[in-house]
PDB file of C-alpha atoms in Angstrom:
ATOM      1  CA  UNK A  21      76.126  98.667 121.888  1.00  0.00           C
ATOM      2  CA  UNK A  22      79.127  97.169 124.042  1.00  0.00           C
ATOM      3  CA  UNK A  23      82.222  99.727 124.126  1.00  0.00           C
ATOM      4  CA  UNK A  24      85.483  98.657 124.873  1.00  0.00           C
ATOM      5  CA  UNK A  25      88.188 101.158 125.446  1.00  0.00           C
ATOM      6  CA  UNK A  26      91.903 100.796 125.035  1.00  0.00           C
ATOM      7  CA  UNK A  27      94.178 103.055 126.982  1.00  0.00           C
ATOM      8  CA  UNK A  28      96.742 104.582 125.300  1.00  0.00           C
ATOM      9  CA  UNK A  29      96.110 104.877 121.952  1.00  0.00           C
ATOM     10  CA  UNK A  30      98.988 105.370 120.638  1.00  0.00           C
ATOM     11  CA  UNK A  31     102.610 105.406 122.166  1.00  0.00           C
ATOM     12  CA  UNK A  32     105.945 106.370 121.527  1.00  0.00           C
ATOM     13  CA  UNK A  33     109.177 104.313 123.838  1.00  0.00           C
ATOM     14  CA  UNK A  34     112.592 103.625 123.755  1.00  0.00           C
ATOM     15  CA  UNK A  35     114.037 100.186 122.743  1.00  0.00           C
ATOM     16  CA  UNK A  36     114.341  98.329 126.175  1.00  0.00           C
ATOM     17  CA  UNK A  37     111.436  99.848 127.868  1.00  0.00           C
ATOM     18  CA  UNK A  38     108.122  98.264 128.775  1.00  0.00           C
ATOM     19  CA  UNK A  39     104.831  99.418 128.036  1.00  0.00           C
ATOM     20  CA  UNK A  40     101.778  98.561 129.558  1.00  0.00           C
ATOM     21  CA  UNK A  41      98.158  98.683 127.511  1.00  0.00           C
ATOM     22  CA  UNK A  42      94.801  98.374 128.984  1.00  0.00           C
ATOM     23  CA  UNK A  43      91.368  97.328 127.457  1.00  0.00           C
ATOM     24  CA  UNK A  44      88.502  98.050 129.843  1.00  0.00           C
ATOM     25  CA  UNK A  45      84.975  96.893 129.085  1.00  0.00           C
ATOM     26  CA  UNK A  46      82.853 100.318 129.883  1.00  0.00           C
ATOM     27  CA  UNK A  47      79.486  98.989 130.469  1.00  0.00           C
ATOM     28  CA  UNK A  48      79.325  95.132 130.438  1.00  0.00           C
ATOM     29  CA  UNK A  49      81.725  92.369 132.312  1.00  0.00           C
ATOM     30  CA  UNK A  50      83.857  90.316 130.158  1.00  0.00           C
ATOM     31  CA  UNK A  51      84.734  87.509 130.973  1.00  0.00           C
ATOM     32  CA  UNK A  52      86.826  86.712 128.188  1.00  0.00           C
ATOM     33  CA  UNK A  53      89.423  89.244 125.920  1.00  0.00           C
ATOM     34  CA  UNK A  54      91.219  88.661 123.375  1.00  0.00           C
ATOM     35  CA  UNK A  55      94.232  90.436 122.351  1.00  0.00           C
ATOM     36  CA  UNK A  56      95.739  90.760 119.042  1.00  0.00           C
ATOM     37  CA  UNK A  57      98.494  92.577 117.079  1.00  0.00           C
ATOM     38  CA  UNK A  58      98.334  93.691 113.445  1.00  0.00           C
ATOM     39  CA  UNK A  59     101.713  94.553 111.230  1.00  0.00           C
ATOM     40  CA  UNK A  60     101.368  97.430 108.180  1.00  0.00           C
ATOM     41  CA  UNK A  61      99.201  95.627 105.700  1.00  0.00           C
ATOM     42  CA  UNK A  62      98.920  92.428 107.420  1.00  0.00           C
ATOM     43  CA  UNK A  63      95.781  90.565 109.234  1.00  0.00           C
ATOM     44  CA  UNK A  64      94.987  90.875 112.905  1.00  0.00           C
ATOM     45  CA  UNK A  65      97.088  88.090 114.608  1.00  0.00           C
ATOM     46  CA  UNK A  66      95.170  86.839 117.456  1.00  0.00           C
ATOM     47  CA  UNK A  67      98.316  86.718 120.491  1.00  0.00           C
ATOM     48  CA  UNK A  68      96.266  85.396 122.785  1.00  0.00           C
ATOM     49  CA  UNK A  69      93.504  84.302 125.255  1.00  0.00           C
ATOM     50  CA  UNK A  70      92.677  85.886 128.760  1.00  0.00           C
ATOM     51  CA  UNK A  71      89.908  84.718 130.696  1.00  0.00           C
ATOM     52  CA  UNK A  72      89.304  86.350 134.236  1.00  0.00           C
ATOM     53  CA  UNK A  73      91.083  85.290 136.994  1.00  0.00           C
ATOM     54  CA  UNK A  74      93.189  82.658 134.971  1.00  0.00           C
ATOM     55  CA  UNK A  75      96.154  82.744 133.285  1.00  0.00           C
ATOM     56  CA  UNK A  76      96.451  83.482 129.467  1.00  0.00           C
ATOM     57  CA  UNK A  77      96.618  81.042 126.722  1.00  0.00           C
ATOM     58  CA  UNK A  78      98.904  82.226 124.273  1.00  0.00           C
ATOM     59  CA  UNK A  79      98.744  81.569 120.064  1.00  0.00           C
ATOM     60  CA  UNK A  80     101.356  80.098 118.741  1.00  0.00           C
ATOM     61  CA  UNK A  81     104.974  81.726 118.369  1.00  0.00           C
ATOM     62  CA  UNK A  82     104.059  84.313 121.288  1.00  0.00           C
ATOM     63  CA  UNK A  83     106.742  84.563 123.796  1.00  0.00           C
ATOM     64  CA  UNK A  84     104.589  84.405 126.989  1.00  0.00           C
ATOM     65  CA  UNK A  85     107.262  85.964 129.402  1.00  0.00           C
ATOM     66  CA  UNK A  86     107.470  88.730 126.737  1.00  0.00           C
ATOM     67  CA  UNK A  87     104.124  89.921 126.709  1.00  0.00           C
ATOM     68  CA  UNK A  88     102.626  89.486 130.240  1.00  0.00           C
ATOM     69  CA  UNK A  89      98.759  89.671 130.118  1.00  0.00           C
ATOM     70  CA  UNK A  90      96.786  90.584 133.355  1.00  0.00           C
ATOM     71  CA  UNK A  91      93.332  89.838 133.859  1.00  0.00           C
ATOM     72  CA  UNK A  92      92.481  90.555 137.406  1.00  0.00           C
ATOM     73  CA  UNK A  93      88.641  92.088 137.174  1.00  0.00           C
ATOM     74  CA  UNK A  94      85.626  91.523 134.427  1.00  0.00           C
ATOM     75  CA  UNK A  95      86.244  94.574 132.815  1.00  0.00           C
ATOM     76  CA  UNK A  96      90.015  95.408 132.590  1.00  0.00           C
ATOM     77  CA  UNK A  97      92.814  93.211 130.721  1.00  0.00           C
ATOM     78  CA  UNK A  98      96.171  94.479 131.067  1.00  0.00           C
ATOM     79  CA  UNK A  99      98.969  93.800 127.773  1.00  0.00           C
ATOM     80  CA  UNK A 100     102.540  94.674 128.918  1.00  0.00           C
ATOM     81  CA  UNK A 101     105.157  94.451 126.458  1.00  0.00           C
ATOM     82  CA  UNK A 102     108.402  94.100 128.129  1.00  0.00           C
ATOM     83  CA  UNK A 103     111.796  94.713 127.101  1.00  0.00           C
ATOM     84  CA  UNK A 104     110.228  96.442 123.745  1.00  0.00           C
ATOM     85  CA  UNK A 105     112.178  96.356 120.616  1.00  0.00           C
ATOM     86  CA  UNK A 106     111.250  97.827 117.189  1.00  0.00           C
ATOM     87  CA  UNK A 107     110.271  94.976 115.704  1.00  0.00           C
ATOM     88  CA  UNK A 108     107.307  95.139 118.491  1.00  0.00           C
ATOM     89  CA  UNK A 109     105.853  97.954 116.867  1.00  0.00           C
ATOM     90  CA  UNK A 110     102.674  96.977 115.580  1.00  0.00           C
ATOM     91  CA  UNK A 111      99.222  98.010 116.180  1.00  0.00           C
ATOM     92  CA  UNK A 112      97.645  96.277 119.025  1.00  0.00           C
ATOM     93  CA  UNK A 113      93.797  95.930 119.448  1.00  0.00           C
ATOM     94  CA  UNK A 114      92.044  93.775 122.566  1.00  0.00           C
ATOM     95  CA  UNK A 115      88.306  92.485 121.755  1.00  0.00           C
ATOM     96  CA  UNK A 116      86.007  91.301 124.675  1.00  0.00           C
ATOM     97  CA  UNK A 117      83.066  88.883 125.072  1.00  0.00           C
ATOM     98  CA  UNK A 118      79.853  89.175 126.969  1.00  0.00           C
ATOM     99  CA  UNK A 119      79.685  86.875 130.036  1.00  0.00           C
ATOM    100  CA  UNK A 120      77.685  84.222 128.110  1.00  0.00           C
ATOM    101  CA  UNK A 121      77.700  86.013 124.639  1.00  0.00           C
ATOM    102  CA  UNK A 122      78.908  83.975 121.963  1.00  0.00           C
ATOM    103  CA  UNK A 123      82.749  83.848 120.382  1.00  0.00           C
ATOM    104  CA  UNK A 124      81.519  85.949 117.224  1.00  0.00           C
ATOM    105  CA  UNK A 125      80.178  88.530 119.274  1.00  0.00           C
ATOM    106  CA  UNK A 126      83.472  89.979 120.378  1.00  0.00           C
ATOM    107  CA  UNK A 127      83.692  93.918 121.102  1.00  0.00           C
ATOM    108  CA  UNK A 128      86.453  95.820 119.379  1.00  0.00           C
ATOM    109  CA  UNK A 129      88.779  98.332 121.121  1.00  0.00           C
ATOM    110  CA  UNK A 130      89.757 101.568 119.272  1.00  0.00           C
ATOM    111  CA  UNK A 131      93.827  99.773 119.453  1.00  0.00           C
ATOM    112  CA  UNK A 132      96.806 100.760 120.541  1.00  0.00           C
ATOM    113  CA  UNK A 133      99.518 102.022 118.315  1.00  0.00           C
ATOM    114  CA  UNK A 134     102.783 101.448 119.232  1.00  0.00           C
ATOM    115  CA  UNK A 135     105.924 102.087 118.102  1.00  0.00           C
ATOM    116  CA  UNK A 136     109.691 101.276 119.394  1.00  0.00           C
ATOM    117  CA  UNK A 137     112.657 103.444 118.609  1.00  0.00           C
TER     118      UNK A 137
ATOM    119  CA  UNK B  21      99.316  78.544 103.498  1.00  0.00           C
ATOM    120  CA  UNK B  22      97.243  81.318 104.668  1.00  0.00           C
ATOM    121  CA  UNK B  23      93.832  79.762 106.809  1.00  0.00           C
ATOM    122  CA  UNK B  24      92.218  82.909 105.234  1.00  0.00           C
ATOM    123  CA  UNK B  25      93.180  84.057 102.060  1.00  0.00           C
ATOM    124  CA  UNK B  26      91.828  87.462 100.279  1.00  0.00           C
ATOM    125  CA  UNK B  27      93.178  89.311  97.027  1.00  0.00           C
ATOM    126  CA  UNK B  28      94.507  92.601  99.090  1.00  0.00           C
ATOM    127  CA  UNK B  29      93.518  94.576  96.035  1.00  0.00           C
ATOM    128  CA  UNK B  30      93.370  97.919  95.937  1.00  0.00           C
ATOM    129  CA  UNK B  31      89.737  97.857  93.792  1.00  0.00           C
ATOM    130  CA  UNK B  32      89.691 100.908  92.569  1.00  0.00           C
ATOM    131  CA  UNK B  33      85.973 101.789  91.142  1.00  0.00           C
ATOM    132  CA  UNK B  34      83.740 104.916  90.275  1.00  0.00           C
ATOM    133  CA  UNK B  35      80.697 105.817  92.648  1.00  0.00           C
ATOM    134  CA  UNK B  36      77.771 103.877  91.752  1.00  0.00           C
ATOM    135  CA  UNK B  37      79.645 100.950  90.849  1.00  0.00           C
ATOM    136  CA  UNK B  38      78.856  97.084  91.694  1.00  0.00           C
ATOM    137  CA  UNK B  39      81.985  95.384  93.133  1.00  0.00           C
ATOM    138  CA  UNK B  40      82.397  91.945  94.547  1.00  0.00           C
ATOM    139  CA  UNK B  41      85.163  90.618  97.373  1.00  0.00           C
ATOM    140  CA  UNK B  42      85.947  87.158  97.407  1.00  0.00           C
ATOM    141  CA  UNK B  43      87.970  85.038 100.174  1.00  0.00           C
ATOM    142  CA  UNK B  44      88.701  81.334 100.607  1.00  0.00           C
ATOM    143  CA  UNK B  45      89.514  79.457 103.528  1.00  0.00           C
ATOM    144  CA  UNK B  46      90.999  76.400 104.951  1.00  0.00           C
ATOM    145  CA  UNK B  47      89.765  74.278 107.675  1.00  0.00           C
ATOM    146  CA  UNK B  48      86.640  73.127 106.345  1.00  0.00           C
ATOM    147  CA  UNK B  49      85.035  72.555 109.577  1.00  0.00           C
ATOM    148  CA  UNK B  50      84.951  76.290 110.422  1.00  0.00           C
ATOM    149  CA  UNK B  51      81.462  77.428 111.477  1.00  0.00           C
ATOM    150  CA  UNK B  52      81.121  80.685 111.561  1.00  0.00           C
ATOM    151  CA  UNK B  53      81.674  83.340 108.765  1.00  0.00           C
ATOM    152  CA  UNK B  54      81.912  87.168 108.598  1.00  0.00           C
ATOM    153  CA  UNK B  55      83.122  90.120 107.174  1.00  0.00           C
ATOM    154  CA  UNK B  56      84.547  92.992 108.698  1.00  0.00           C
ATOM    155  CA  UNK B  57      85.182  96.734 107.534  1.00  0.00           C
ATOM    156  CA  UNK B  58      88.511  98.208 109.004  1.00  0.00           C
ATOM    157  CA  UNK B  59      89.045 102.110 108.380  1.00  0.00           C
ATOM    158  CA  UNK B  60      92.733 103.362 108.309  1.00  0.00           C
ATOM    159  CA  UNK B  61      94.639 102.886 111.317  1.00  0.00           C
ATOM    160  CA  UNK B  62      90.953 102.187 112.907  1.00  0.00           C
ATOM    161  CA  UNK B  63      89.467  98.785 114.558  1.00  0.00           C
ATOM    162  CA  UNK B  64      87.455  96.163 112.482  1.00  0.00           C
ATOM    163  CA  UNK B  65      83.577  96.842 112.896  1.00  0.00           C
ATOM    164  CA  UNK B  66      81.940  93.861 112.057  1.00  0.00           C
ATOM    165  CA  UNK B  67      79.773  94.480 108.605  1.00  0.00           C
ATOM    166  CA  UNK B  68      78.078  91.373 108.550  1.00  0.00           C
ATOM    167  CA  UNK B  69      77.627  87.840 109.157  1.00  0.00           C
ATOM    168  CA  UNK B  70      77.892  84.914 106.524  1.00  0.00           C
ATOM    169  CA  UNK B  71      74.957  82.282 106.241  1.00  0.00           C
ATOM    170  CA  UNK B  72      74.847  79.412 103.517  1.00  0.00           C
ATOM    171  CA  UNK B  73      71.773  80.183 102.254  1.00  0.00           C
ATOM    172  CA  UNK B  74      73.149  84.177 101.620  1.00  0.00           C
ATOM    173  CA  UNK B  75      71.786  86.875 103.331  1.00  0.00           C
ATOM    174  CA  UNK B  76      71.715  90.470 101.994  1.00  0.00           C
ATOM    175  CA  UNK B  77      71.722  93.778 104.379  1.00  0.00           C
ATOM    176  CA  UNK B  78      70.539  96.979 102.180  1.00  0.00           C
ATOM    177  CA  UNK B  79      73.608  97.319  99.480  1.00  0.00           C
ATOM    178  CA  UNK B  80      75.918  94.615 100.752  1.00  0.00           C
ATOM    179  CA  UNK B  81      75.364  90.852  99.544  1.00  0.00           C
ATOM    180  CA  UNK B  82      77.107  88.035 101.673  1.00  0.00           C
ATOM    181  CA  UNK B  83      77.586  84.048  99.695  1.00  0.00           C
ATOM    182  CA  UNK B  84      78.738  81.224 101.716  1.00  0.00           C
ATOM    183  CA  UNK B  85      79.925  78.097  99.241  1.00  0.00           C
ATOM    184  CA  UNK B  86      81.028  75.946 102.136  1.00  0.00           C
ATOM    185  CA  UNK B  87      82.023  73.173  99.158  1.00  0.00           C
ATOM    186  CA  UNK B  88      84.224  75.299  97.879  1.00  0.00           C
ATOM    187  CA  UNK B  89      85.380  76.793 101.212  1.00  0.00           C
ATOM    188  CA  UNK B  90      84.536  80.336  99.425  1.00  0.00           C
ATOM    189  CA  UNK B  91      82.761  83.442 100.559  1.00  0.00           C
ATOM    190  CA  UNK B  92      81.985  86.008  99.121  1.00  0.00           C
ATOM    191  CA  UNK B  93      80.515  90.295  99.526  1.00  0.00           C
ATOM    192  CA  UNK B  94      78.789  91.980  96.804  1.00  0.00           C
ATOM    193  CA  UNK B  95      78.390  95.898  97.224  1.00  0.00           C
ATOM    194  CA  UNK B  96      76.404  97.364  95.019  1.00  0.00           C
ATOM    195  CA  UNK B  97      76.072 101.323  94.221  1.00  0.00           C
ATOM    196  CA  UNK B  98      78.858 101.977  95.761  1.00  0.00           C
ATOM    197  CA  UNK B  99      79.374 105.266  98.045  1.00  0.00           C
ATOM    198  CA  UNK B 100      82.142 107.322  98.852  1.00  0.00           C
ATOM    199  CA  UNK B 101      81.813 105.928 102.038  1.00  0.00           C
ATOM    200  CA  UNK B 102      82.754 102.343 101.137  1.00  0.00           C
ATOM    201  CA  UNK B 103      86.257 102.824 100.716  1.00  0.00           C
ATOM    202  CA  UNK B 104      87.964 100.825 103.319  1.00  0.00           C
ATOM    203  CA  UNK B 105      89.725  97.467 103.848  1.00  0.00           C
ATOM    204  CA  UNK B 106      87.236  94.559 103.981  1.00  0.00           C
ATOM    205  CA  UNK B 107      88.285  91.603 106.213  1.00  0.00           C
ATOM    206  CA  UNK B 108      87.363  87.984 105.834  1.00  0.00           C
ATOM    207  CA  UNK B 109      86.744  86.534 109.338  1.00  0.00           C
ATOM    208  CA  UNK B 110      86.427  82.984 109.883  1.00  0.00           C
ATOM    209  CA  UNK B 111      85.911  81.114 113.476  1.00  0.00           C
ATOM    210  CA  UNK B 112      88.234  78.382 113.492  1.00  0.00           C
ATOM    211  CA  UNK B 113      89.294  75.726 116.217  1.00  0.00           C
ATOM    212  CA  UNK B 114      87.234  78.442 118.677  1.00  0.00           C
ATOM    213  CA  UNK B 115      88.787  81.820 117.233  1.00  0.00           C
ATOM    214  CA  UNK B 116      88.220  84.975 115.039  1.00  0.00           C
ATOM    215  CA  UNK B 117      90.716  84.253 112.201  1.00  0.00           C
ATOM    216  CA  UNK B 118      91.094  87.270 110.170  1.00  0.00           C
ATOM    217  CA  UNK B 119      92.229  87.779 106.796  1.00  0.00           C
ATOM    218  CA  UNK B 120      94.892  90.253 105.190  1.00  0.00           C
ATOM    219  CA  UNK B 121      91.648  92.374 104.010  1.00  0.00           C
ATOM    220  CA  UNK B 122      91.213  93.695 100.957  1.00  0.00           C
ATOM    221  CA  UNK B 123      91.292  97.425 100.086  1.00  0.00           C
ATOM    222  CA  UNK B 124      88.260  99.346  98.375  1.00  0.00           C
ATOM    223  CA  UNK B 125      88.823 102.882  96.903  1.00  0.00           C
ATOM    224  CA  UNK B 126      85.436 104.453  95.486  1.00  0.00           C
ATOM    225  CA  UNK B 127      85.653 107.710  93.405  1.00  0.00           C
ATOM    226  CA  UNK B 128      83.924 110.428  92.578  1.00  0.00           C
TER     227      UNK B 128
END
């Protein structure tokens, strides 16, 4: 099946820093990812929408200028978090689609854990 | 209100056992139905898809009641294995919408 990658997997910063996440699709193109954030025993939050070459569309109650998203190929999204504070910690997980492939066929990546001291 | 709600549980049950998750949702003109198994600090793997008519994969029993806006998993003979958090997924206005999950312990 599809794999999608995320890069780190888990990482530790100071309050004030930025960190930067990637997703890569490993052997299709995706034209579409989808990043999301989960808190301790909550549901994944989708944050938002990045389709190659475009900018993102962001859910909601996510502070675009806060978490830049980077789309520039068909198989690597880019989540930086800037100015990271510890209520930012969270687990963070990108999904991608198929070129063509339908919404519910979206390809998990292992996530990102991340926490701010 | 949640647009996917799901006791969070924990079930705690004995190997063998027959157990049954149920969700509910909001927007009645969602489409699309699933559920999801997510592993401790792991990503959701999708377990299997939702039709009205029920479908059935080995142990695992999926009901869609879309009058009700209720779904449902039945997992029967339960395995060591099992014990995870099951998420509700739901496609609504063109996105996954997940639920909090609820958590399955199986015992020896």
């Amino acid at each position: 099946g599809a794999v999608v990658s995320q890069h780190p997997s888990w990482v530790i910063c100071k309050s004030g820093t930025s960190v930067k996440i990637e997703c890569r699709s490993l052997d299709f193109q995706a034209t579409t990812m989808f990043w999301y954030r989960q808190f301790p025993k909550q549901s994944l939050m989708l944050m938002a929408t990045s389709n190659e070459g475009s900018k993102a569309t962001y859910e909601q109650g996510v502070e675009k200028d806060k978490f830049l998203i980077n789309h520039a190929s068909l198989t690597l999204s880019t989540l930086t978090v800037t100015s990271a504070h510890p209520e930012d910690s969270s687990f963070y997980i990108c999904s991608a689609n198929q070129a063509g492939g339908p919404l519910a066929e979206q390809f998990f990546g292992p996530g990102t854990r991340l926490t701010v001291l | 209100r949640k647009e996917v709600e799901q006791d969070p549980g924990p079930f705690n049950v004995p190997e063998g056992a027959t157990v049954a998750f149920n969700c509910t949702y909001s927007n009645s003109a969602s489409q699309s139905f699933f559920w999801y198994r997510q592993d401790c600090r792991k990503e959701p793997k999708l377990l299997m898809s939702v039709y009205s008519s029920g479908n059935e994969d080995g142990r695992f029993t999926a009901q869609l009641n879309r009058a009700s806006q209720y779904i449902s998993l039945l997992i029967r003979d339960s395995k060591l294995s099992d014990s995870a958090t099951y998420l509700c997924v739901v496609i609504s206005f063109q996105k996954l919408v997940f639920g909090t999950g609820t958590r399955l312990l199986v015992s020896p």
